[in-house]
PDB file of C-alpha atoms and ligand atoms in Angstrom:
ATOM      1  CA  MET R   1     132.522  61.539 142.108  1.00 45.00           C
ATOM      2  CA  ALA R   2     130.551  64.056 139.848  1.00 50.00           C
ATOM      3  CA  GLU R   3     127.207  62.879 138.886  1.00 56.00           C
ATOM      4  CA  SER R   4     126.322  61.745 135.413  1.00 68.00           C
ATOM      5  CA  ALA R   5     123.663  64.000 133.187  1.00 91.00           C
ATOM      6  CA  VAL R   6     120.149  63.627 135.463  1.00 95.00           C
ATOM      7  CA  ILE R   7     118.402  62.683 132.251  1.00 96.00           C
ATOM      8  CA  GLU R   8     120.356  60.907 129.388  1.00 96.00           C
ATOM      9  CA  ILE R   9     118.066  59.333 126.386  1.00 96.00           C
ATOM     10  CA  GLN R  10     119.417  57.635 123.457  1.00 96.00           C
ATOM     11  CA  GLY R  11     117.953  56.943 120.758  1.00 96.00           C
ATOM     12  CA  LEU R  12     114.239  56.819 121.791  1.00 96.00           C
ATOM     13  CA  VAL R  13     111.664  55.071 119.159  1.00 96.00           C
ATOM     14  CA  LYS R  14     107.753  55.095 120.766  1.00 95.00           C
ATOM     15  CA  SER R  15     105.233  54.361 117.712  1.00 94.00           C
ATOM     16  CA  PHE R  16     101.506  52.859 118.338  1.00 92.00           C
ATOM     17  CA  LYS R  17      99.109  51.420 116.128  1.00 86.00           C
ATOM     18  CA  GLY R  18      97.457  53.846 113.864  1.00 80.00           C
ATOM     19  CA  HIS R  19      94.200  54.657 113.125  1.00 78.00           C
ATOM     20  CA  LEU R  20      91.652  51.296 113.087  1.00 75.00           C
ATOM     21  CA  GLY R  21      94.694  49.736 114.061  1.00 72.00           C
ATOM     22  CA  LEU R  22      96.043  50.021 110.642  1.00 76.00           C
ATOM     23  CA  GLY R  23      99.804  50.631 110.224  1.00 81.00           C
ATOM     24  CA  ARG R  24     101.595  51.967 113.307  1.00 85.00           C
ATOM     25  CA  LYS R  25     102.297  55.779 114.047  1.00 88.00           C
ATOM     26  CA  VAL R  26     105.625  57.377 114.723  1.00 91.00           C
ATOM     27  CA  ALA R  27     105.574  59.899 117.924  1.00 93.00           C
ATOM     28  CA  VAL R  28     109.554  59.701 119.012  1.00 95.00           C
ATOM     29  CA  SER R  29     112.052  58.891 116.087  1.00 93.00           C
ATOM     30  CA  GLY R  30     115.382  58.258 117.817  1.00 93.00           C
ATOM     31  CA  LEU R  31     115.540  61.060 119.747  1.00 95.00           C
ATOM     32  CA  ASP R  32     119.229  61.598 121.867  1.00 95.00           C
ATOM     33  CA  LEU R  33     119.336  64.065 124.956  1.00 95.00           C
ATOM     34  CA  SER R  34     121.065  65.198 127.570  1.00 95.00           C
ATOM     35  CA  VAL R  35     119.990  67.229 130.389  1.00 96.00           C
ATOM     36  CA  GLY R  36     122.810  68.647 133.223  1.00 94.00           C
ATOM     37  CA  ARG R  37     121.940  69.328 136.979  1.00 94.00           C
ATOM     38  CA  GLY R  38     120.783  72.474 137.850  1.00 93.00           C
ATOM     39  CA  GLU R  39     119.819  73.099 134.341  1.00 95.00           C
ATOM     40  CA  ILE R  40     116.361  74.674 132.782  1.00 96.00           C
ATOM     41  CA  PHE R  41     115.190  72.558 129.794  1.00 96.00           C
ATOM     42  CA  GLY R  42     112.597  73.020 126.974  1.00 96.00           C
ATOM     43  CA  LEU R  43     111.615  70.892 125.453  1.00 96.00           C
ATOM     44  CA  LEU R  44     109.257  72.684 122.413  1.00 94.00           C
ATOM     45  CA  GLY R  45     107.507  71.650 119.344  1.00 92.00           C
ATOM     46  CA  PRO R  46     103.974  72.447 117.913  1.00 89.00           C
ATOM     47  CA  ASN R  47     100.533  69.567 118.984  1.00 89.00           C
ATOM     48  CA  GLY R  48     101.597  66.362 118.044  1.00 90.00           C
ATOM     49  CA  ALA R  49     105.078  66.730 117.781  1.00 93.00           C
ATOM     50  CA  GLY R  50     105.837  63.903 120.536  1.00 94.00           C
ATOM     51  CA  LYS R  51     106.633  66.253 123.483  1.00 95.00           C
ATOM     52  CA  THR R  52     104.161  64.360 125.659  1.00 95.00           C
ATOM     53  CA  THR R  53     105.332  61.109 124.770  1.00 96.00           C
ATOM     54  CA  THR R  54     109.342  61.574 125.380  1.00 96.00           C
ATOM     55  CA  LEU R  55     107.948  63.009 128.700  1.00 96.00           C
ATOM     56  CA  LYS R  56     106.006  59.985 129.297  1.00 96.00           C
ATOM     57  CA  ALA R  57     109.171  57.638 128.048  1.00 95.00           C
ATOM     58  CA  MET R  58     111.073  59.082 130.453  1.00 94.00           C
ATOM     59  CA  ILE R  59     109.776  58.308 133.428  1.00 94.00           C
ATOM     60  CA  GLY R  60     108.575  55.197 132.856  1.00 93.00           C
ATOM     61  CA  LEU R  61     104.544  55.798 131.623  1.00 93.00           C
ATOM     62  CA  LEU R  62     105.671  53.977 128.775  1.00 94.00           C
ATOM     63  CA  ALA R  63     107.835  51.803 127.095  1.00 94.00           C
ATOM     64  CA  PRO R  64     109.747  53.346 124.656  1.00 95.00           C
ATOM     65  CA  ASP R  65     110.432  50.238 121.048  1.00 95.00           C
ATOM     66  CA  ALA R  66     114.064  51.106 121.357  1.00 96.00           C
ATOM     67  CA  GLY R  67     116.274  53.424 122.533  1.00 96.00           C
ATOM     68  CA  SER R  68     116.851  53.879 126.387  1.00 95.00           C
ATOM     69  CA  VAL R  69     116.323  56.485 129.419  1.00 96.00           C
ATOM     70  CA  ARG R  70     118.549  57.116 132.647  1.00 95.00           C
ATOM     71  CA  LEU R  71     117.126  59.076 135.465  1.00 96.00           C
ATOM     72  CA  PHE R  72     120.578  59.931 137.929  1.00 95.00           C
ATOM     73  CA  GLY R  73     122.187  57.241 135.902  1.00 93.00           C
ATOM     74  CA  ARG R  74     119.373  54.540 136.603  1.00 94.00           C
ATOM     75  CA  PRO R  75     116.232  53.536 134.494  1.00 95.00           C
ATOM     76  CA  PRO R  76     113.197  55.715 135.058  1.00 93.00           C
ATOM     77  CA  SER R  77     111.645  52.160 136.868  1.00 92.00           C
ATOM     78  CA  ASP R  78     113.933  52.538 139.582  1.00 93.00           C
ATOM     79  CA  VAL R  79     112.838  53.421 142.912  1.00 92.00           C
ATOM     80  CA  THR R  80     115.745  55.528 144.523  1.00 92.00           C
ATOM     81  CA  ALA R  81     115.668  57.297 140.531  1.00 92.00           C
ATOM     82  CA  ARG R  82     111.666  57.613 141.467  1.00 92.00           C
ATOM     83  CA  ALA R  83     112.074  59.346 144.470  1.00 92.00           C
ATOM     84  CA  ARG R  84     114.399  62.271 142.940  1.00 95.00           C
ATOM     85  CA  ILE R  85     111.446  62.861 140.657  1.00 96.00           C
ATOM     86  CA  GLY R  86     108.439  65.265 140.454  1.00 96.00           C
ATOM     87  CA  PHE R  87     105.908  65.297 137.552  1.00 96.00           C
ATOM     88  CA  LEU R  88     103.336  67.127 136.794  1.00 94.00           C
ATOM     89  CA  PRO R  89     101.128  65.048 133.275  1.00 92.00           C
ATOM     90  CA  GLU R  90      99.360  67.927 131.237  1.00 89.00           C
ATOM     91  CA  ASN R  91      96.001  67.375 132.121  1.00 83.00           C
ATOM     92  CA  PRO R  92      96.128  66.364 135.672  1.00 82.00           C
ATOM     93  CA  TYR R  93      92.833  65.071 137.203  1.00 82.00           C
ATOM     94  CA  PHE R  94      92.299  64.472 140.715  1.00 85.00           C
ATOM     95  CA  TYR R  95      89.798  63.465 143.302  1.00 84.00           C
ATOM     96  CA  ASP R  96      86.865  65.366 143.314  1.00 86.00           C
ATOM     97  CA  TYR R  97      85.526  65.415 147.005  1.00 88.00           C
ATOM     98  CA  LEU R  98      89.022  66.552 148.911  1.00 90.00           C
ATOM     99  CA  THR R  99      90.234  70.107 149.398  1.00 91.00           C
ATOM    100  CA  ALA R 100      93.723  71.037 147.880  1.00 92.00           C
ATOM    101  CA  ALA R 101      95.289  70.592 151.639  1.00 93.00           C
ATOM    102  CA  GLU R 102      93.475  66.694 151.545  1.00 93.00           C
ATOM    103  CA  PHE R 103      95.005  65.911 148.679  1.00 93.00           C
ATOM    104  CA  LEU R 104      98.561  67.322 149.202  1.00 95.00           C
ATOM    105  CA  ASP R 105      98.323  65.470 152.768  1.00 95.00           C
ATOM    106  CA  PHE R 106      97.751  61.703 150.883  1.00 94.00           C
ATOM    107  CA  TYR R 107     100.722  62.482 148.776  1.00 93.00           C
ATOM    108  CA  GLY R 108     102.626  63.545 151.195  1.00 95.00           C
ATOM    109  CA  ARG R 109     101.809  60.522 153.237  1.00 95.00           C
ATOM    110  CA  LEU R 110     102.913  57.868 149.848  1.00 93.00           C
ATOM    111  CA  HIS R 111     105.851  59.724 150.010  1.00 92.00           C
ATOM    112  CA  GLY R 112     106.300  58.591 153.863  1.00 93.00           C
ATOM    113  CA  PHE R 113     105.830  62.167 155.341  1.00 96.00           C
ATOM    114  CA  ASP R 114     105.105  61.631 159.135  1.00 96.00           C
ATOM    115  CA  ARG R 115     102.074  64.346 160.211  1.00 96.00           C
ATOM    116  CA  GLY R 116     103.671  67.305 161.246  1.00 96.00           C
ATOM    117  CA  GLU R 117     106.358  67.165 158.374  1.00 96.00           C
ATOM    118  CA  ARG R 118     102.676  66.843 156.163  1.00 96.00           C
ATOM    119  CA  LYS R 119     101.405  69.741 157.517  1.00 95.00           C
ATOM    120  CA  ARG R 120     104.726  72.049 157.105  1.00 96.00           C
ATOM    121  CA  ARG R 121     105.159  71.004 153.343  1.00 96.00           C
ATOM    122  CA  VAL R 122     101.476  71.393 152.383  1.00 96.00           C
ATOM    123  CA  GLU R 123     101.333  74.689 153.863  1.00 94.00           C
ATOM    124  CA  SER R 124     104.337  75.717 152.207  1.00 94.00           C
ATOM    125  CA  THR R 125     103.909  73.996 148.798  1.00 95.00           C
ATOM    126  CA  LEU R 126     100.559  75.569 148.872  1.00 94.00           C
ATOM    127  CA  ARG R 127     101.854  78.882 149.173  1.00 92.00           C
ATOM    128  CA  LYS R 128     104.876  78.554 146.674  1.00 90.00           C
ATOM    129  CA  VAL R 129     102.230  77.748 143.970  1.00 90.00           C
ATOM    130  CA  GLY R 130      99.595  80.670 144.246  1.00 87.00           C
ATOM    131  CA  LEU R 131      96.842  78.515 145.990  1.00 87.00           C
ATOM    132  CA  GLY R 132      97.226  80.949 149.606  1.00 85.00           C
ATOM    133  CA  THR R 133      96.536  78.577 152.813  1.00 80.00           C
ATOM    134  CA  GLY R 134      94.559  76.433 150.932  1.00 73.00           C
ATOM    135  CA  PRO R 135      91.131  76.803 149.385  1.00 77.00           C
ATOM    136  CA  LYS R 136      88.463  74.958 150.754  1.00 83.00           C
ATOM    137  CA  GLN R 137      86.474  74.413 148.076  1.00 83.00           C
ATOM    138  CA  ALA R 138      86.429  70.329 146.899  1.00 83.00           C
ATOM    139  CA  LEU R 139      88.590  70.116 143.551  1.00 83.00           C
ATOM    140  CA  ARG R 140      86.064  69.403 141.388  1.00 83.00           C
ATOM    141  CA  LYS R 141      84.837  73.051 141.754  1.00 82.00           C
ATOM    142  CA  PHE R 142      88.506  73.893 140.922  1.00 83.00           C
ATOM    143  CA  SER R 143      88.923  76.547 138.097  1.00 84.00           C
ATOM    144  CA  LYS R 144      91.541  75.149 135.227  1.00 83.00           C
ATOM    145  CA  GLY R 145      94.315  77.285 136.483  1.00 83.00           C
ATOM    146  CA  MET R 146      94.169  76.359 140.205  1.00 87.00           C
ATOM    147  CA  VAL R 147      93.955  72.541 139.023  1.00 88.00           C
ATOM    148  CA  GLN R 148      97.549  73.588 137.659  1.00 89.00           C
ATOM    149  CA  ARG R 149      98.913  74.941 140.339  1.00 90.00           C
ATOM    150  CA  LEU R 150      97.505  72.025 142.522  1.00 93.00           C
ATOM    151  CA  GLY R 151      99.150  69.674 139.875  1.00 93.00           C
ATOM    152  CA  LEU R 152     102.428  71.763 140.105  1.00 93.00           C
ATOM    153  CA  ALA R 153     102.416  71.250 144.213  1.00 95.00           C
ATOM    154  CA  GLN R 154     101.385  67.674 144.100  1.00 95.00           C
ATOM    155  CA  ALA R 155     104.913  67.681 141.891  1.00 96.00           C
ATOM    156  CA  ILE R 156     107.489  69.549 144.200  1.00 96.00           C
ATOM    157  CA  LEU R 157     105.459  68.485 147.458  1.00 96.00           C
ATOM    158  CA  HIS R 158     108.853  66.061 148.208  1.00 96.00           C
ATOM    159  CA  ASP R 159     111.130  68.035 146.982  1.00 95.00           C
ATOM    160  CA  PRO R 160     112.628  66.386 143.950  1.00 96.00           C
ATOM    161  CA  ASP R 161     115.662  67.099 142.366  1.00 96.00           C
ATOM    162  CA  LEU R 162     114.178  66.596 139.128  1.00 97.00           C
ATOM    163  CA  VAL R 163     110.939  68.554 138.397  1.00 97.00           C
ATOM    164  CA  ILE R 164     109.394  67.023 134.563  1.00 97.00           C
ATOM    165  CA  LEU R 165     106.335  69.553 134.190  1.00 96.00           C
ATOM    166  CA  ASP R 166     104.189  68.606 130.468  1.00 95.00           C
ATOM    167  CA  GLU R 167     102.884  71.912 129.673  1.00 93.00           C
ATOM    168  CA  PRO R 168     102.912  73.722 133.323  1.00 92.00           C
ATOM    169  CA  MET R 169     101.866  77.423 131.731  1.00 89.00           C
ATOM    170  CA  SER R 170      98.636  75.512 129.918  1.00 84.00           C
ATOM    171  CA  GLY R 171      95.608  77.008 131.438  1.00 79.00           C
ATOM    172  CA  LEU R 172      96.961  79.713 133.084  1.00 84.00           C
ATOM    173  CA  ASP R 173      96.099  83.925 132.808  1.00 86.00           C
ATOM    174  CA  PRO R 174      99.358  85.896 131.923  1.00 87.00           C
ATOM    175  CA  ILE R 175     100.023  86.417 135.793  1.00 86.00           C
ATOM    176  CA  GLY R 176      99.974  82.455 136.568  1.00 84.00           C
ATOM    177  CA  ARG R 177     102.472  81.988 133.773  1.00 88.00           C
ATOM    178  CA  ARG R 178     104.738  84.300 135.014  1.00 88.00           C
ATOM    179  CA  GLU R 179     104.046  82.845 138.638  1.00 86.00           C
ATOM    180  CA  VAL R 180     104.991  79.759 137.451  1.00 88.00           C
ATOM    181  CA  ARG R 181     108.148  81.034 135.362  1.00 91.00           C
ATOM    182  CA  ASP R 182     109.409  82.178 138.644  1.00 90.00           C
ATOM    183  CA  LEU R 183     108.565  79.166 140.470  1.00 89.00           C
ATOM    184  CA  ILE R 184     111.107  77.367 137.923  1.00 93.00           C
ATOM    185  CA  LEU R 185     113.424  79.771 138.614  1.00 93.00           C
ATOM    186  CA  SER R 186     113.387  79.336 141.964  1.00 90.00           C
ATOM    187  CA  LEU R 187     113.445  75.716 141.575  1.00 92.00           C
ATOM    188  CA  ARG R 188     116.352  76.033 139.726  1.00 94.00           C
ATOM    189  CA  ASP R 189     118.267  78.364 142.450  1.00 93.00           C
ATOM    190  CA  GLY R 190     118.013  75.451 144.590  1.00 92.00           C
ATOM    191  CA  GLY R 191     120.173  73.613 142.532  1.00 93.00           C
ATOM    192  CA  LYS R 192     116.740  71.419 140.777  1.00 95.00           C
ATOM    193  CA  THR R 193     116.718  70.448 137.381  1.00 96.00           C
ATOM    194  CA  VAL R 194     113.552  71.601 135.258  1.00 97.00           C
ATOM    195  CA  PHE R 195     112.503  69.620 132.140  1.00 97.00           C
ATOM    196  CA  PHE R 196     108.994  70.892 130.935  1.00 95.00           C
ATOM    197  CA  SER R 197     106.986  71.095 127.274  1.00 95.00           C
ATOM    198  CA  SER R 198     105.828  73.948 125.772  1.00 92.00           C
ATOM    199  CA  HIS R 199     104.465  75.208 122.928  1.00 85.00           C
ATOM    200  CA  ILE R 200     104.757  78.704 123.419  1.00 84.00           C
ATOM    201  CA  LEU R 201     108.308  80.147 122.319  1.00 84.00           C
ATOM    202  CA  GLN R 202     107.991  83.150 125.072  1.00 84.00           C
ATOM    203  CA  ASP R 203     107.589  81.209 128.043  1.00 85.00           C
ATOM    204  CA  ALA R 204     110.859  79.005 127.182  1.00 88.00           C
ATOM    205  CA  GLU R 205     112.614  82.065 125.832  1.00 87.00           C
ATOM    206  CA  LEU R 206     112.440  83.713 129.560  1.00 87.00           C
ATOM    207  CA  ILE R 207     113.851  81.013 131.404  1.00 91.00           C
ATOM    208  CA  CYS R 208     115.327  77.762 129.684  1.00 93.00           C
ATOM    209  CA  ASP R 209     118.923  77.478 129.438  1.00 92.00           C
ATOM    210  CA  ARG R 210     118.527  75.313 126.664  1.00 94.00           C
ATOM    211  CA  VAL R 211     116.215  74.331 124.586  1.00 94.00           C
ATOM    212  CA  GLY R 212     115.147  71.232 122.475  1.00 95.00           C
ATOM    213  CA  ILE R 213     112.658  71.673 119.273  1.00 94.00           C
ATOM    214  CA  VAL R 214     110.846  68.447 118.197  1.00 94.00           C
ATOM    215  CA  VAL R 215     108.999  67.980 115.183  1.00 93.00           C
ATOM    216  CA  GLU R 216     107.257  64.992 114.036  1.00 92.00           C
ATOM    217  CA  GLY R 217     109.102  63.049 116.569  1.00 93.00           C
ATOM    218  CA  LYS R 218     112.493  63.825 115.495  1.00 94.00           C
ATOM    219  CA  LEU R 219     114.782  66.583 117.501  1.00 94.00           C
ATOM    220  CA  ARG R 220     115.169  69.165 114.584  1.00 93.00           C
ATOM    221  CA  HIS R 221     117.451  71.957 117.239  1.00 90.00           C
ATOM    222  CA  LEU R 222     119.033  72.047 120.619  1.00 93.00           C
ATOM    223  CA  GLY R 223     120.637  74.796 122.090  1.00 90.00           C
ATOM    224  CA  VAL R 224     120.049  78.277 123.673  1.00 87.00           C
ATOM    225  CA  LEU R 225     116.946  79.465 122.102  1.00 80.00           C
ATOM    226  CA  ASP R 226     118.114  83.010 121.837  1.00 77.00           C
ATOM    227  CA  GLN R 227     121.298  81.792 120.072  1.00 79.00           C
ATOM    228  CA  MET R 228     119.241  80.405 117.486  1.00 77.00           C
ATOM    229  CA  ILE R 229     116.545  82.796 116.886  1.00 72.00           C
ATOM    230  CA  ARG R 230     119.567  85.040 116.269  1.00 71.00           C
ATOM    231  CA  SER R 231     121.379  83.173 114.082  1.00 66.00           C
ATOM    232  CA  ALA R 232     119.417  82.229 111.916  1.00 63.00           C
ATOM    233  CA  PRO R 233     116.160  84.731 111.014  1.00 69.00           C
ATOM    234  CA  ARG R 234     114.536  83.454 107.938  1.00 77.00           C
ATOM    235  CA  TRP R 235     113.244  86.719 107.500  1.00 84.00           C
ATOM    236  CA  PHE R 236     111.220  89.369 109.336  1.00 88.00           C
ATOM    237  CA  GLU R 237     108.148  90.868 109.064  1.00 88.00           C
ATOM    238  CA  VAL R 238     107.345  94.623 109.977  1.00 91.00           C
ATOM    239  CA  ALA R 239     103.489  96.290 110.515  1.00 92.00           C
ATOM    240  CA  VAL R 240     103.820  99.119 108.664  1.00 92.00           C
ATOM    241  CA  ARG R 241     100.749 101.726 109.243  1.00 92.00           C
ATOM    242  CA  GLY R 242     100.033 104.090 106.150  1.00 88.00           C
ATOM    243  CA  GLU R 243     101.228 103.624 103.215  1.00 88.00           C
ATOM    244  CA  VAL R 244     104.392 101.288 101.800  1.00 89.00           C
ATOM    245  CA  PRO R 245     107.170 102.402  99.929  1.00 89.00           C
ATOM    246  CA  ALA R 246     107.811 101.452  96.937  1.00 89.00           C
ATOM    247  CA  PRO R 247     109.481  98.580  96.244  1.00 89.00           C
ATOM    248  CA  TRP R 248     108.613  96.981  99.566  1.00 87.00           C
ATOM    249  CA  ASN R 249     104.826  97.490  98.317  1.00 85.00           C
ATOM    250  CA  ARG R 250     105.599  94.268  95.962  1.00 81.00           C
ATOM    251  CA  GLU R 251     106.542  91.920  99.678  1.00 75.00           C
ATOM    252  CA  VAL R 252     103.099  92.763 101.698  1.00 76.00           C
ATOM    253  CA  ALA R 253     102.786  89.547 103.373  1.00 71.00           C
ATOM    254  CA  SER R 254      99.140  90.367 105.025  1.00 75.00           C
ATOM    255  CA  ALA R 255      97.016  92.991 106.077  1.00 75.00           C
ATOM    256  CA  SER R 256      94.974  93.528 109.468  1.00 73.00           C
ATOM    257  CA  GLY R 257      93.239  96.826 110.171  1.00 75.00           C
ATOM    258  CA  GLU R 258      95.193  99.827 109.277  1.00 81.00           C
ATOM    259  CA  LYS R 259      98.586  97.519 109.483  1.00 86.00           C
ATOM    260  CA  VAL R 260     100.102  96.070 106.611  1.00 89.00           C
ATOM    261  CA  MET R 261     102.639  92.993 107.278  1.00 90.00           C
ATOM    262  CA  VAL R 262     105.913  93.443 104.616  1.00 91.00           C
ATOM    263  CA  LYS R 263     108.403  90.529 105.095  1.00 89.00           C
ATOM    264  CA  VAL R 264     111.919  91.051 104.025  1.00 89.00           C
ATOM    265  CA  PRO R 265     114.614  88.596 103.592  1.00 87.00           C
ATOM    266  CA  ASP R 266     117.362  89.845 105.618  1.00 87.00           C
ATOM    267  CA  VAL R 267     118.875  92.766 108.156  1.00 85.00           C
ATOM    268  CA  GLU R 268     120.443  95.188 105.583  1.00 89.00           C
ATOM    269  CA  ASP R 269     116.729  95.391 103.525  1.00 90.00           C
ATOM    270  CA  LEU R 270     114.885  95.775 107.338  1.00 92.00           C
ATOM    271  CA  GLY R 271     117.228  98.683 107.678  1.00 92.00           C
ATOM    272  CA  ARG R 272     116.450 100.097 104.380  1.00 93.00           C
ATOM    273  CA  LEU R 273     112.291  99.582 104.365  1.00 93.00           C
ATOM    274  CA  LEU R 274     112.793 101.392 108.102  1.00 94.00           C
ATOM    275  CA  ALA R 275     114.637 104.630 106.846  1.00 93.00           C
ATOM    276  CA  ALA R 276     112.450 104.673 103.617  1.00 93.00           C
ATOM    277  CA  VAL R 277     108.793 104.360 105.794  1.00 92.00           C
ATOM    278  CA  SER R 278     110.279 106.577 108.260  1.00 90.00           C
ATOM    279  CA  ASP R 279     111.159 109.552 105.186  1.00 92.00           C
ATOM    280  CA  SER R 280     107.526 108.583 103.914  1.00 90.00           C
ATOM    281  CA  GLY R 281     105.967 109.503 106.845  1.00 89.00           C
ATOM    282  CA  ALA R 282     104.946 106.133 107.611  1.00 89.00           C
ATOM    283  CA  GLU R 283     104.692 104.096 110.634  1.00 91.00           C
TER     284      GLU R 283
HETATM  285  P1  ATP W 301     100.469  68.514 122.012  1.00 61.97           P
HETATM  286  O1  ATP W 301     101.217  69.543 122.214  1.00 61.97           O
HETATM  287  O2  ATP W 301      99.060  68.595 121.722  1.00 61.97           O
HETATM  288  O3  ATP W 301      99.993  67.061 123.874  1.00 61.97           O
HETATM  289  P2  ATP W 301     102.569  66.354 121.846  1.00 61.97           P
HETATM  290  O4  ATP W 301     103.686  66.863 121.293  1.00 61.97           O
HETATM  291  O5  ATP W 301     103.149  66.137 123.329  1.00 61.97           O
HETATM  292  O6  ATP W 301     101.670  66.828 121.272  1.00 61.97           O
HETATM  293  P3  ATP W 301     102.740  63.677 121.482  1.00 61.97           P
HETATM  294  O7  ATP W 301     100.520  63.649 122.217  1.00 61.97           O
HETATM  295  O8  ATP W 301     103.633  63.294 122.046  1.00 61.97           O
HETATM  296  O9  ATP W 301     102.953  65.022 121.043  1.00 61.97           O
HETATM  297  O10 ATP W 301     101.662  62.823 120.460  1.00 61.97           O
HETATM  298  C1  ATP W 301     102.518  62.293 119.264  1.00 61.97           C
HETATM  299  C2  ATP W 301     102.341  61.845 118.407  1.00 61.97           C
HETATM  300  O11 ATP W 301     101.602  60.313 118.797  1.00 61.97           O
HETATM  301  C3  ATP W 301     100.868  62.604 117.778  1.00 61.97           C
HETATM  302  O12 ATP W 301     100.509  62.321 116.393  1.00 61.97           O
HETATM  303  C4  ATP W 301      99.943  61.638 118.442  1.00 61.97           C
HETATM  304  O13 ATP W 301      98.235  61.522 118.220  1.00 61.97           O
HETATM  305  C5  ATP W 301     100.253  60.004 118.573  1.00 61.97           C
HETATM  306  N1  ATP W 301      99.793  59.653 120.071  1.00 61.97           N
HETATM  307  C6  ATP W 301     100.329  59.780 121.369  1.00 61.97           C
HETATM  308  N2  ATP W 301      99.332  59.283 122.089  1.00 61.97           N
HETATM  309  C7  ATP W 301      99.237  58.345 121.340  1.00 61.97           C
HETATM  310  C8  ATP W 301      98.211  56.612 121.660  1.00 61.97           C
HETATM  311  N3  ATP W 301      98.143  56.577 123.382  1.00 61.97           N
HETATM  312  N4  ATP W 301      97.509  56.067 120.757  1.00 61.97           N
HETATM  313  C9  ATP W 301      97.818  56.867 120.198  1.00 61.97           C
HETATM  314  N5  ATP W 301      98.482  57.461 119.141  1.00 61.97           N
HETATM  315  C10 ATP W 301      99.202  58.424 120.138  1.00 61.97           C
END
């Protein structure tokens, strides 16, 4: 029998008590979403949009006010569904006095792996996340990027079918971000489903099959990011070095150093501006 969607969210609503207990702040407001097997899905949105709240409700860390979540067709509290999920929280925090290998070995015990299996998994997972053979210092001496990598390692140690990552590239340098993107791609190549949140458009653009854009708790756009960007440009900005030709000199959006940003509304105007810039000797 074909498996139903890996993630099925319907009408999810979650609110919190407001400041000083006054009123309620709606963090997620009627979110519907379905993610299939083998997809890389990015939940994008600005700070405070409701991404973390959605992720926490998805895995059963928060009880929704309304709506439902199904993972592999089961509620998030279901043990068989949980066993198939790996989760990286937004700000992972681990036991200060363990080494990376000790910490992962502890997680391996929670998953019920025997000693040999734990050793094998810990070694291969440390390599996968770019921690080599495992730094020997205690976790309290780890940099933010190392903690993030270890968080990823605990999320994938048990080879889950669904990996849910809250801001997985946060705190990483450009090489680290690329390594995490490659890791996510390799998970998908292995048939896994990856759901991650981010506010960095580029990370999502490079690897996501589909994205959802959430603003103030509502899903505003859903689809392939590339097509969204292509289908609905609201304007173009051109950086001009040198004198901006008329009539675009009236459309200057901002200036930085020698460069002036000119805003044009559509692709025809963009073509005319580029031709005029080139004719005038500006860059
Ligand atoms: P960020 O990118 O900054 O992590 P986010 O999109 O993950 O943002 P959430 O953390 O889900 O956003 O927060 C959504 C809204 O809900 C915010 O206004 C936040 O202040 C509020 N919120 C989240 N958790 C709580 C809580 N435990 N109590 C009260 N308000 C909360």
